[in-house]
């Protein structure tokens, strides 16, 4: 298989795009595509400050790398969940984020920055990224599995508590750090698996909130973007590999057996039989959503500011996150 652009040996063949590329052209293609999606979905501008949620996995580290190479002011946020799972999961993933940053900093002088008017010399101060680390156990006294074990949320799995905590911490760090936007590394496979699950139950509220860009329409909430939402998982993994980014291969041990993984397998089979199925499903959904297909059904929820942390909540008094740490109240639930 030859690269379509230069005829050298291709490292990836993307059947759904009918495109094969060599390593050099693939490393150009991913940032070009990402930039196209950033503009298309009005995610952010070069002046804005971006907080990238990094987990040590291929998607979030590749995203951080791409944003920095495109010249964006992007800092990272790592949330230490205290998950071991026999593979020292949280410590390993933290280490990957730190390593990424060290490597990137050491390469910084050789990074080409592209701006609207072509390559230019940019004050590299801007490009030296920061990694915010929030260790849940150090800050709140308990790991995510510990909190999950004493609450009724999530039926034995910590994912519900974990999601709640991550959303809260991401919003808080974005707000306190004065970031304009919060970026996550969700890829097309993730988005399509979530979409598939929500379409099975026609959950209009969830469908309406699934988007490449969600504006910060409530005080205390950050704008949320997914610049890799149209990139296949295989493409983001290949980017990490070809770029030489070291990432944690293990999934979180609690992801095993989840419905979204089961949905991914079904969708992979469909994609294999008919390349491009996932992308078509996602793009058709975005069009329907834009045409207001789910808007009417989504109920308007009045939000108040939480008495303790100030983040918006539908309940009066404390938000679900703050209630999580009030042991007495949680036990009574
Ligand atoms: S990190 Fe947390 Fe995921 Fe692990 S505990 Fe579940 S939600 S699976 S993205
Ligand atoms: Zn090439
Ligand atoms: Zn609160």
mmCIF file of C-alpha atoms in Angstrom, residues 193 196 255-269:
data_model
loop_
_atom_site.group_PDB
_atom_site.id
_atom_site.type_symbol
_atom_site.label_atom_id
_atom_site.label_comp_id
_atom_site.label_asym_id
_atom_site.label_seq_id
_atom_site.Cartn_x
_atom_site.Cartn_y
_atom_site.Cartn_z
ATOM 1 C CA UNK A 193 -21.041 4.012 21.227
ATOM 2 C CA UNK A 196 -25.983 4.039 19.996
ATOM 3 C CA UNK A 255 -14.414 -0.401 32.157
ATOM 4 C CA UNK A 256 -14.425 -4.158 31.639
ATOM 5 C CA UNK A 257 -17.846 -5.543 30.833
ATOM 6 C CA UNK A 258 -19.412 -2.107 30.357
ATOM 7 C CA UNK A 259 -22.293 -1.642 27.928
ATOM 8 C CA UNK A 260 -20.342 0.882 25.901
ATOM 9 C CA UNK A 261 -17.626 -1.719 25.230
ATOM 10 C CA UNK A 262 -20.305 -4.206 24.134
ATOM 11 C CA UNK A 263 -21.766 -1.541 21.842
ATOM 12 C CA UNK A 264 -18.320 -0.818 20.424
ATOM 13 C CA UNK A 265 -17.969 -4.469 19.440
ATOM 14 C CA UNK A 266 -21.290 -4.455 17.597
ATOM 15 C CA UNK A 267 -20.380 -1.220 15.834
ATOM 16 C CA UNK A 268 -16.940 -2.590 14.901
ATOM 17 C CA UNK A 269 -18.627 -5.506 13.183
#
